[in-house]
PDB file of C-alpha atoms in Angstrom:
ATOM      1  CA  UNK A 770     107.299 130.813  50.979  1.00  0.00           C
ATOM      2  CA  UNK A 771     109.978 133.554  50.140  1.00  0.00           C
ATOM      3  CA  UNK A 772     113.160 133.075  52.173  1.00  0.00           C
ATOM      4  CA  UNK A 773     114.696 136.122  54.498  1.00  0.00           C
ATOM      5  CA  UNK A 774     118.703 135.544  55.447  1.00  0.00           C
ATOM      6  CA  UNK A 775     119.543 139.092  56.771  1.00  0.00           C
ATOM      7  CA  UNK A 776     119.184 140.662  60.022  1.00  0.00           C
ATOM      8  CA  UNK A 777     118.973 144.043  58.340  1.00  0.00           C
ATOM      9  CA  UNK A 778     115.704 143.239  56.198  1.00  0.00           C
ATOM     10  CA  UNK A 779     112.677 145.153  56.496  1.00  0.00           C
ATOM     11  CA  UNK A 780     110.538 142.603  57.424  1.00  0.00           C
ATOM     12  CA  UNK A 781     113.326 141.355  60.365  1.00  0.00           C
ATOM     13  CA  UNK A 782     113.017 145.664  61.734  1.00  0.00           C
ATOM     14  CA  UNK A 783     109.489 145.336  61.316  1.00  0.00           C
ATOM     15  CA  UNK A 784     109.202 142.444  64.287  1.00  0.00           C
ATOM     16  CA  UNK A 785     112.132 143.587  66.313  1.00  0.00           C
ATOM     17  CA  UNK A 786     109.828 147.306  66.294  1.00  0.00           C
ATOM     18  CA  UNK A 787     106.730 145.446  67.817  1.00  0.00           C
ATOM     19  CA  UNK A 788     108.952 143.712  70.414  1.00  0.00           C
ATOM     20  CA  UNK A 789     110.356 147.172  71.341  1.00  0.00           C
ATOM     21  CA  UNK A 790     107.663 149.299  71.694  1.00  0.00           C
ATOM     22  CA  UNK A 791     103.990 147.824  71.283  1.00  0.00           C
ATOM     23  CA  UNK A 792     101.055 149.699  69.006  1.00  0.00           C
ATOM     24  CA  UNK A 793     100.061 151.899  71.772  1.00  0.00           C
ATOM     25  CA  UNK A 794      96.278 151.469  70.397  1.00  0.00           C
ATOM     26  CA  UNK A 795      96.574 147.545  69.875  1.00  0.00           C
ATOM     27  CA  UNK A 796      95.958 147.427  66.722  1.00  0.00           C
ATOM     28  CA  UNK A 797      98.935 145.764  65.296  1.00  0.00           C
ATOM     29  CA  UNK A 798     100.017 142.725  67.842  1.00  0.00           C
ATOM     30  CA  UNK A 799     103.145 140.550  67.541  1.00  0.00           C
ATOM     31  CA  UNK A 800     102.330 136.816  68.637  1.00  0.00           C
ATOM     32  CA  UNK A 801     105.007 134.497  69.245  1.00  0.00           C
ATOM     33  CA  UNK A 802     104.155 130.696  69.427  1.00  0.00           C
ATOM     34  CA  UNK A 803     101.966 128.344  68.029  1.00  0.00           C
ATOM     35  CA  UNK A 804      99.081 128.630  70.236  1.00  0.00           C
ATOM     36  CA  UNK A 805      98.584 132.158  69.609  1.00  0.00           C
ATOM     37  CA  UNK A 806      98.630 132.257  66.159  1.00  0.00           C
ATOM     38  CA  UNK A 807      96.295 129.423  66.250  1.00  0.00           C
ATOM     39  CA  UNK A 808      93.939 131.788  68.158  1.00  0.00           C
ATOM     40  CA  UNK A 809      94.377 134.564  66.013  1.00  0.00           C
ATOM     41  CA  UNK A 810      93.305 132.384  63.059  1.00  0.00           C
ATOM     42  CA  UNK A 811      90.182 130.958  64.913  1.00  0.00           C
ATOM     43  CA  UNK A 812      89.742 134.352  65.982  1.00  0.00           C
ATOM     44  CA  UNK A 813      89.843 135.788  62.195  1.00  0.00           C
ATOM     45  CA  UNK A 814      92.113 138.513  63.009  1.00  0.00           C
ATOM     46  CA  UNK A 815      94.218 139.652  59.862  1.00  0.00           C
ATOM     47  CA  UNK A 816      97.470 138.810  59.545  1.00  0.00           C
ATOM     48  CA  UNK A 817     100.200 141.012  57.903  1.00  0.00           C
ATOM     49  CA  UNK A 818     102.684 138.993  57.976  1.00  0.00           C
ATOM     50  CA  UNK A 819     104.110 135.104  59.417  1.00  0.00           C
ATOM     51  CA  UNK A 820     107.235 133.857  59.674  1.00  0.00           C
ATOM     52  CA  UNK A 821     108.387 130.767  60.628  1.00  0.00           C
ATOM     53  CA  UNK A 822     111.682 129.358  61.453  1.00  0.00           C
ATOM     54  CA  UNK A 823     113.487 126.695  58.631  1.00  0.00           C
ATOM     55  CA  UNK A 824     114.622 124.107  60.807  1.00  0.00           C
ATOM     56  CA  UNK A 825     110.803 123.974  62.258  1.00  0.00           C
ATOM     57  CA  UNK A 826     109.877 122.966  58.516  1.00  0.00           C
ATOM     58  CA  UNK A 827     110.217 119.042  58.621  1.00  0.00           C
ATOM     59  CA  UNK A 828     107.038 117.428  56.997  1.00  0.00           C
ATOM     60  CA  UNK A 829     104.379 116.722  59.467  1.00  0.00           C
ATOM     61  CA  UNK A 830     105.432 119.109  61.952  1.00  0.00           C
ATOM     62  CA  UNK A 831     102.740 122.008  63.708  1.00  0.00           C
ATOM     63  CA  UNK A 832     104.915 124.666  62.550  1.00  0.00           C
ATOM     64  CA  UNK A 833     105.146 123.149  59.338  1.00  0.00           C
ATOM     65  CA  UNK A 834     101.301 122.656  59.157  1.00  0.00           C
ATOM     66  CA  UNK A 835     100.025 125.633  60.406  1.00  0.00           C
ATOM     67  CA  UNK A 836     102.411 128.007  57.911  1.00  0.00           C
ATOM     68  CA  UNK A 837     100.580 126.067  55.259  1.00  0.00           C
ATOM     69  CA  UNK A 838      97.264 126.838  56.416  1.00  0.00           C
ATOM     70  CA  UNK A 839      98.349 130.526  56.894  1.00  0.00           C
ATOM     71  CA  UNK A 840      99.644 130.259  53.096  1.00  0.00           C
ATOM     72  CA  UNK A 841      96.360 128.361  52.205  1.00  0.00           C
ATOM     73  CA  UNK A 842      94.564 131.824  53.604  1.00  0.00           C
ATOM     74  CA  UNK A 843      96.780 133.902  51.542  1.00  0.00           C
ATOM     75  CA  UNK A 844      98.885 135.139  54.261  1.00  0.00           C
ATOM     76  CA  UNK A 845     102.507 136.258  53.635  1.00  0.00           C
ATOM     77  CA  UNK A 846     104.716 133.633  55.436  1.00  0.00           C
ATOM     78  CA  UNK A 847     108.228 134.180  55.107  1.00  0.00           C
ATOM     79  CA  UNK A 848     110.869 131.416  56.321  1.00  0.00           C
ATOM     80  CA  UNK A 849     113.811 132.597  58.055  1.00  0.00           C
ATOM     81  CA  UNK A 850     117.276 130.500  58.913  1.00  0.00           C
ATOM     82  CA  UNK A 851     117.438 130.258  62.655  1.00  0.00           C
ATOM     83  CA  UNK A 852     119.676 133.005  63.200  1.00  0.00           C
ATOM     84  CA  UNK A 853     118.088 135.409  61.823  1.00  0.00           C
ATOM     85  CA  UNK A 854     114.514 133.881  63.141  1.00  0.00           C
ATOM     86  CA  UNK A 855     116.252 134.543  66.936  1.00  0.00           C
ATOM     87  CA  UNK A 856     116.327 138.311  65.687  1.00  0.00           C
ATOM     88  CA  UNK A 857     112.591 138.523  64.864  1.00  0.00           C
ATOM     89  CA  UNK A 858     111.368 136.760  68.053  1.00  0.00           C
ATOM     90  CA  UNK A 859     111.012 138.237  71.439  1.00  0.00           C
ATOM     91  CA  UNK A 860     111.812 135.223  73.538  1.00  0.00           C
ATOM     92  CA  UNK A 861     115.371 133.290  74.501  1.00  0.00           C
ATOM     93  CA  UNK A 862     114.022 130.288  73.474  1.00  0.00           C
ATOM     94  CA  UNK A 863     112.200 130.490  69.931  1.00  0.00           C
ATOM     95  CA  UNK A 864     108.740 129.123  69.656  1.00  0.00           C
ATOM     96  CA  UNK A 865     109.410 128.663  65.866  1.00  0.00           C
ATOM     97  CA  UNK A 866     106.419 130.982  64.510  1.00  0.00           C
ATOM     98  CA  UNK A 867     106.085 134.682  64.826  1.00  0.00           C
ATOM     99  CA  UNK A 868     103.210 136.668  63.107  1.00  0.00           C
ATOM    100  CA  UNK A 869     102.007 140.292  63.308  1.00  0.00           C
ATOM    101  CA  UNK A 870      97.958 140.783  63.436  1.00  0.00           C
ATOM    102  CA  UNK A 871      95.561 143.449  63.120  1.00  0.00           C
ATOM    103  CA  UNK A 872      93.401 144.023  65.539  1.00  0.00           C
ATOM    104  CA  UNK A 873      90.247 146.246  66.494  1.00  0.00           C
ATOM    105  CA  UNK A 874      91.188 148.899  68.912  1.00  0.00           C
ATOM    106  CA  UNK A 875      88.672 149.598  71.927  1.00  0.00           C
ATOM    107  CA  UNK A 876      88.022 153.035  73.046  1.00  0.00           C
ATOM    108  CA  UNK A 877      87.871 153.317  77.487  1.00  0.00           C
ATOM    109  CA  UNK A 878      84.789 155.359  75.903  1.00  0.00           C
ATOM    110  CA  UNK A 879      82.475 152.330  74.270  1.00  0.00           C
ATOM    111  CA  UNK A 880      83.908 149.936  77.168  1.00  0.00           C
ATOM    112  CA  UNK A 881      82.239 152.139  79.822  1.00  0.00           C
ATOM    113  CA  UNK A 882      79.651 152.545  77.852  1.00  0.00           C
ATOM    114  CA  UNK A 883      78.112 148.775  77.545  1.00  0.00           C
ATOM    115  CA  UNK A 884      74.754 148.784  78.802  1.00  0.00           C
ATOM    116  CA  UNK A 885      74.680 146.018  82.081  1.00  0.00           C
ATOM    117  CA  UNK A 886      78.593 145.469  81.474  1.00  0.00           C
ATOM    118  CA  UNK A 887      81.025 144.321  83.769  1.00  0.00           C
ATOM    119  CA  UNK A 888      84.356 146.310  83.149  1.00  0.00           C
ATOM    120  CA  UNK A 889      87.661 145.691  84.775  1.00  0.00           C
ATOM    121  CA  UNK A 890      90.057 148.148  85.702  1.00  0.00           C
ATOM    122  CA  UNK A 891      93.597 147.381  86.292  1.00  0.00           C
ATOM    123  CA  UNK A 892      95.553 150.437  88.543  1.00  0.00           C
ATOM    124  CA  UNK A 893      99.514 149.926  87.582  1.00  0.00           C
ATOM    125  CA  UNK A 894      99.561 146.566  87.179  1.00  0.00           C
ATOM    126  CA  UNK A 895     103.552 145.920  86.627  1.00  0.00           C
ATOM    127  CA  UNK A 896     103.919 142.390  85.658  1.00  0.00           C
ATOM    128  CA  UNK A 897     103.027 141.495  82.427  1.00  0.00           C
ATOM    129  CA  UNK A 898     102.043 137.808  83.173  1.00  0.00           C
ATOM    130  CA  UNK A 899      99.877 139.411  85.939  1.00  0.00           C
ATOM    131  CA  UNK A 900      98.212 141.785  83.238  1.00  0.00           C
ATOM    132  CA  UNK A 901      97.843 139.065  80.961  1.00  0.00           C
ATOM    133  CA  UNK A 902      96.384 136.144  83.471  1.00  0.00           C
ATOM    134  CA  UNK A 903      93.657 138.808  84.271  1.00  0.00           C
ATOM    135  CA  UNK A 904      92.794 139.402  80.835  1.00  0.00           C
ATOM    136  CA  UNK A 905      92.501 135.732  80.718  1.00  0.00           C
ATOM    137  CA  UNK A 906      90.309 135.142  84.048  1.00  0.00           C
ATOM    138  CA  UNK A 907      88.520 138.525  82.415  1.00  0.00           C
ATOM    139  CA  UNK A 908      87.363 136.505  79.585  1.00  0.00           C
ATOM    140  CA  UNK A 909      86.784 133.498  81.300  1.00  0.00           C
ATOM    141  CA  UNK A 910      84.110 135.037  83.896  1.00  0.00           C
ATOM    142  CA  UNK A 911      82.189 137.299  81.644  1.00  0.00           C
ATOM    143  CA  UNK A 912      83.653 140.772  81.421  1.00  0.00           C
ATOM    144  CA  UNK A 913      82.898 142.944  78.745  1.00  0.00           C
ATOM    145  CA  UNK A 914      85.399 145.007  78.457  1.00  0.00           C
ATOM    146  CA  UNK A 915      88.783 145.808  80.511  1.00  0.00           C
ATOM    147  CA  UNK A 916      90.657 149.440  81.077  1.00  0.00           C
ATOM    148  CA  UNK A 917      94.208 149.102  82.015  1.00  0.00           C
ATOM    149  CA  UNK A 918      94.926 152.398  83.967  1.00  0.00           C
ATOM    150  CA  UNK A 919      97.836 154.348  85.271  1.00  0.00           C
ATOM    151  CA  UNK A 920      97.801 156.275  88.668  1.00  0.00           C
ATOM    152  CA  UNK A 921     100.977 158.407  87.814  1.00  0.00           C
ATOM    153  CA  UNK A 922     103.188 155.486  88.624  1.00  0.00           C
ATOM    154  CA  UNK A 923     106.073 154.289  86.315  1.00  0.00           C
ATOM    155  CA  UNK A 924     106.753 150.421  85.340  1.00  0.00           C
ATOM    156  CA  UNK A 925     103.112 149.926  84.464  1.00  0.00           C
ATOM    157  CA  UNK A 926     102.613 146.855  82.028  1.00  0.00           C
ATOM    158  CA  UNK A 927     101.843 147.513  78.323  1.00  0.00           C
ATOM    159  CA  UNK A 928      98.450 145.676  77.295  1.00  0.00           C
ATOM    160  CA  UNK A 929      99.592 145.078  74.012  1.00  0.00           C
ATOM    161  CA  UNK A 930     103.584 143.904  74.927  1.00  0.00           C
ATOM    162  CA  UNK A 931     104.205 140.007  73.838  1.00  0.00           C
ATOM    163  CA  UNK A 932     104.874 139.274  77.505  1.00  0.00           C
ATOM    164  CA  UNK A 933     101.080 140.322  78.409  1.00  0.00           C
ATOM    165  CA  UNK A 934      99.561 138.529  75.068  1.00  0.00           C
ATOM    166  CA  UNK A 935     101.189 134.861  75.924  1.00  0.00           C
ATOM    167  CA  UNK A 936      99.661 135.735  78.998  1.00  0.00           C
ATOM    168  CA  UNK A 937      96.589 136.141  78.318  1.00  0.00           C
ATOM    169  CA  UNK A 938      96.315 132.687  76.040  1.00  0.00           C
ATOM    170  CA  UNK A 939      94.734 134.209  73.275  1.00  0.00           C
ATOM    171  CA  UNK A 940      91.447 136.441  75.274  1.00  0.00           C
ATOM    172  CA  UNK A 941      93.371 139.532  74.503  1.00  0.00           C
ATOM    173  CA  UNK A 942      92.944 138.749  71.250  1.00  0.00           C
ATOM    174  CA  UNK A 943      88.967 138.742  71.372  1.00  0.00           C
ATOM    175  CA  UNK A 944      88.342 140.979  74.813  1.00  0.00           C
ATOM    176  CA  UNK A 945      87.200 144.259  73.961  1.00  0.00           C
ATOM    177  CA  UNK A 946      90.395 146.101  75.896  1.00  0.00           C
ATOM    178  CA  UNK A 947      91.950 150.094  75.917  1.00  0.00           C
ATOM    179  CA  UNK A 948      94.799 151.226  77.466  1.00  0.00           C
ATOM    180  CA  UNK A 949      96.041 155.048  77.777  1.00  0.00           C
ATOM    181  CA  UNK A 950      93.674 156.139  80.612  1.00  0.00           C
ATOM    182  CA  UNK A 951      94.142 157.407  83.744  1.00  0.00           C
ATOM    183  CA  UNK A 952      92.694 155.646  87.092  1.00  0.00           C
ATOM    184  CA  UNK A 953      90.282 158.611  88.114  1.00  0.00           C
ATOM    185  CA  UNK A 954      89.237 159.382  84.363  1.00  0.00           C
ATOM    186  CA  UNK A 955      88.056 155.396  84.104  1.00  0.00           C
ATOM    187  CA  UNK A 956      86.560 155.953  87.704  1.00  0.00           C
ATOM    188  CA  UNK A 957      85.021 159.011  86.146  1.00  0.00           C
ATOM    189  CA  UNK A 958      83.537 157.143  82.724  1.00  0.00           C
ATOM    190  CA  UNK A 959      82.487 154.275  84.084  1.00  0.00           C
ATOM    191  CA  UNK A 960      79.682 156.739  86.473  1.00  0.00           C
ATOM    192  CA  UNK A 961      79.052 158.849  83.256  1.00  0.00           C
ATOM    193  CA  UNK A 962      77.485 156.171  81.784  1.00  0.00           C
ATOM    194  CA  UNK A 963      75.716 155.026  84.976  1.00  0.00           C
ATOM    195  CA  UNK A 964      77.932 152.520  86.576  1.00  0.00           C
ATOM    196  CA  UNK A 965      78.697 151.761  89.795  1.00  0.00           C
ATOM    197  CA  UNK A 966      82.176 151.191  90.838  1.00  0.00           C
ATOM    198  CA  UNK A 967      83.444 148.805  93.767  1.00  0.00           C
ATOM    199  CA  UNK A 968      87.610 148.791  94.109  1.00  0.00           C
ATOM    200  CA  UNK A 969      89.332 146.274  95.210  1.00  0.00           C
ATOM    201  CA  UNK A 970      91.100 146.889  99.007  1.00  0.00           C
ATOM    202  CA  UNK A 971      93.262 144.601 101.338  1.00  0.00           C
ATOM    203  CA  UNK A 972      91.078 144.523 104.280  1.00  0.00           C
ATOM    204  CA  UNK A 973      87.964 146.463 105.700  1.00  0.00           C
ATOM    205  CA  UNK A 974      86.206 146.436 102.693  1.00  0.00           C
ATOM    206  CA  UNK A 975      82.529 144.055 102.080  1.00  0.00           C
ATOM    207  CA  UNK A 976      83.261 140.485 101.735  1.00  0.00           C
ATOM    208  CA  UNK A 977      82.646 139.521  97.646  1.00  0.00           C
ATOM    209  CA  UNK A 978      79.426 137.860  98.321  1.00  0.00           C
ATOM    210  CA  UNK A 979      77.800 140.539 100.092  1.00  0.00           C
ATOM    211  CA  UNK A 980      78.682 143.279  96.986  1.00  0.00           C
ATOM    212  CA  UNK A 981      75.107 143.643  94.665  1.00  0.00           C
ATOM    213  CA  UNK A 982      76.668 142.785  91.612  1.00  0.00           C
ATOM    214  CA  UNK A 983      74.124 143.674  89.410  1.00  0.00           C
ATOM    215  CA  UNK A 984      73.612 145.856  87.103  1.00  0.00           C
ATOM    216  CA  UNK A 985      76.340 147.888  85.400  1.00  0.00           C
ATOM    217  CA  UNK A 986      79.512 147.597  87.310  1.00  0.00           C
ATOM    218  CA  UNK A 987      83.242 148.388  87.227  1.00  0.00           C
ATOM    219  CA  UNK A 988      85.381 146.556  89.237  1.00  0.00           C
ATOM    220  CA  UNK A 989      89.007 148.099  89.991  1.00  0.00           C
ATOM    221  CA  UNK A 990      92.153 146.574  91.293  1.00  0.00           C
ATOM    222  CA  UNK A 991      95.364 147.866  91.770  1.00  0.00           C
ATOM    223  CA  UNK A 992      98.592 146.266  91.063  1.00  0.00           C
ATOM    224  CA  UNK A 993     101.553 144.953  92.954  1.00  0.00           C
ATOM    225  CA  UNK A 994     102.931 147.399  95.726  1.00  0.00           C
ATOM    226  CA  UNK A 995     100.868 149.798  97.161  1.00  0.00           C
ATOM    227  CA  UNK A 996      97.924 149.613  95.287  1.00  0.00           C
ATOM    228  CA  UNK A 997      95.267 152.101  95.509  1.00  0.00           C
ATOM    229  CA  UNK A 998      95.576 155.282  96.661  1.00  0.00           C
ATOM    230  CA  UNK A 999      93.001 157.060  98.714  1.00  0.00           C
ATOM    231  CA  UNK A1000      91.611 159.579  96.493  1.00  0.00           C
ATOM    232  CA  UNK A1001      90.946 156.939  93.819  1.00  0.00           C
ATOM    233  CA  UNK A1002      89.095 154.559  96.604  1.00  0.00           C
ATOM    234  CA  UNK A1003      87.182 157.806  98.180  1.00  0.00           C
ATOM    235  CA  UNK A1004      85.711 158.409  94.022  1.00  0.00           C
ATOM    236  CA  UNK A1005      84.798 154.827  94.156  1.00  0.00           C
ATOM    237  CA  UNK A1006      81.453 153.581  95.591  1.00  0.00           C
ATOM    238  CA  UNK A1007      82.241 150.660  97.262  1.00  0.00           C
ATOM    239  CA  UNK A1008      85.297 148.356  98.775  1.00  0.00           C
ATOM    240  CA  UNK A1009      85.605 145.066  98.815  1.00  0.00           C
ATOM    241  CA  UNK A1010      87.488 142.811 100.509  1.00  0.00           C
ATOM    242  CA  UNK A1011      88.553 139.112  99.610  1.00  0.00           C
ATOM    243  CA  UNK A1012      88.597 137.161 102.654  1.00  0.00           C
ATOM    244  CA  UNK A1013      91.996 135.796 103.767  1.00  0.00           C
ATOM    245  CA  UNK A1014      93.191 134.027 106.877  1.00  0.00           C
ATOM    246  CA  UNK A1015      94.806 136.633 109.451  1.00  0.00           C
ATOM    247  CA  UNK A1016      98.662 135.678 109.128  1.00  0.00           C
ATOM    248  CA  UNK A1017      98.057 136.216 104.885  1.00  0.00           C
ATOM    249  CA  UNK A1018      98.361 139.665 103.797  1.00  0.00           C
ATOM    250  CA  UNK A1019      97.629 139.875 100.333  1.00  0.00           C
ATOM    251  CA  UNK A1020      97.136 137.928  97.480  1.00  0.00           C
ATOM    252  CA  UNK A1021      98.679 138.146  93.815  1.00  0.00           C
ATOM    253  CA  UNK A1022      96.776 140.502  91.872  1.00  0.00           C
ATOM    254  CA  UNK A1023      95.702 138.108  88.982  1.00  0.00           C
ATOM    255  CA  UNK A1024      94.222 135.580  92.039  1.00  0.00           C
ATOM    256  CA  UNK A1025      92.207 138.310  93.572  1.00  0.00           C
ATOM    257  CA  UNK A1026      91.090 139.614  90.444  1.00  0.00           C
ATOM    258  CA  UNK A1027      89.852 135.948  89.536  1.00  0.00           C
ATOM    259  CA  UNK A1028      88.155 135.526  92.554  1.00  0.00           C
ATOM    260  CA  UNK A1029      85.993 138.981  92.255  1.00  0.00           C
ATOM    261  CA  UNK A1030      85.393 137.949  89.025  1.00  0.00           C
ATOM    262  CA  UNK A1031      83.685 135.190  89.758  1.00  0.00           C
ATOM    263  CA  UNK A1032      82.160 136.523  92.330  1.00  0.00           C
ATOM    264  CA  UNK A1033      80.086 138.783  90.159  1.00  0.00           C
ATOM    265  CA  UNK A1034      79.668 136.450  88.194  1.00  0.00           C
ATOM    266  CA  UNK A1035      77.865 134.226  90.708  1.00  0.00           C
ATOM    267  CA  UNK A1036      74.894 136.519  90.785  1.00  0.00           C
ATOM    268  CA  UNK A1037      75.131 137.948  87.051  1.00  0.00           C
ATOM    269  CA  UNK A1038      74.498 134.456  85.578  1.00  0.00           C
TER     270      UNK A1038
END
């Protein structure tokens, strides 16, 4: 493993880049842990480049193991002293192993276009742990695919930032997901290739277990504040309406989301 002991080397820019400002397509992802770069390899995702931190080296150790099985696969692992390792990852506490992965992109286009798919539209979802949990509960409950719109509002989540991939555990490694649309062109896509669409409203919409699930279907929720506005929901075809008790008003995006999910689910099995 070649050794890096300057901030200022390329390879140092290259992950401090990703950090900054994630591959608007998704096809080049920083991961920052062990977990994830376990995934990606299970996932057989390429990897440009690994790098681990030294003092993470002692024999037996994960890190140590799993930068020898990246080395075995003839990926270029570099080992970095822990200074300069701090530089390269994104978090205040270093995992120890940082890689950069290639990755598919997904076009809004061929998501919309799965015939008898479930697709999942996020509306200015800001939290990137939100983003992430639902592209983890998306996976989980049979999606196919997953938009992550903007209605015109600022501080909307990136798909592909590190904060939204450790969210997502790995599934945003493997779910088929596109970013750079707008809410109403989704809205629009997802009923030019013959889907229905049912959003996602705090109250007076159809309880979840009254919705016909069946069939091709996009599902949209909007993110934390004021969620969806009223031309968006009038485009749609149908609301719906998670049950709550009367003194709740609304639940976490990423737990509503999970619990339509599954809902659909219930009858798509």
């Amino acid at each position: 493993m070649r050794r890096v002991s300057s901030r200022q080397n390329d390879t140092v820019r290259s992950f401090r880049a990703l950090a900054k400002e994630p591959d608007s397509s998704g096809a080049r992802l920083l991961l920052d842990g062990a977990h994830l770069v376990h995934e990606a390899l299970a996932t057989g995702l390429r990897f440009e480049i690994a790098a681990v931190a030294s003092s993470r080296l002692d024999d037996g150790t994960e890190i140590r193991q799993l930068a020898e099985t990246l080395e075995r696969r003839g990926v270029d692992v570099v080992v970095a002293s822990d200074a300069v390792f701090d530089a390269m990852s994104p978090v205040r506490t270093p995992s120890g192993i940082v890689a950069i992965v290639a990755r598919e992109p997904s076009s809004a286009a061929r998501i919309c276009q799965q015939t008898g798919g479930l697709t999942l539209a996020t509306v200015d979802v800001q939290d990137p742990g939100n983003l992430g949990a639902l592209v983890r509960v998306a996976e989980a409950g049979g999606v196919t695919g997953m938009l992550v719109c903007t209605a015109g509002r600022s501080g909307a989540a990136h798909p592909f930032s590190w904060r939204a991939l450790r969210g997502s555990m790995g599934s945003a490694l493997r779910m088929p997901l596109a970013g750079g649309i707008t809410a109403s062109e989704a809205v629009d896509s997802l009923h030019a290739a013959g889907g229905r669409v049912v959003a996602a409203v705090p109250r007076d919409g159809r309880d979840p277990d009254d919705v016909d699930w069946s069939g091709q279907i996009g599902l949209v929720v909007g993110g934390e504040g004021p969620g969806l506005d009223e031309p968006l929901l009038a485009a749609c075809d149908e609301l719906v309406t998670v049950p709550m008790a009367p003194q709740v008003e609304s639940l976490n995006v990423a737990a509503a989301g999970a619990i339509l999910i599954y809902a659909a689910r219930r009858q798509r099995k």
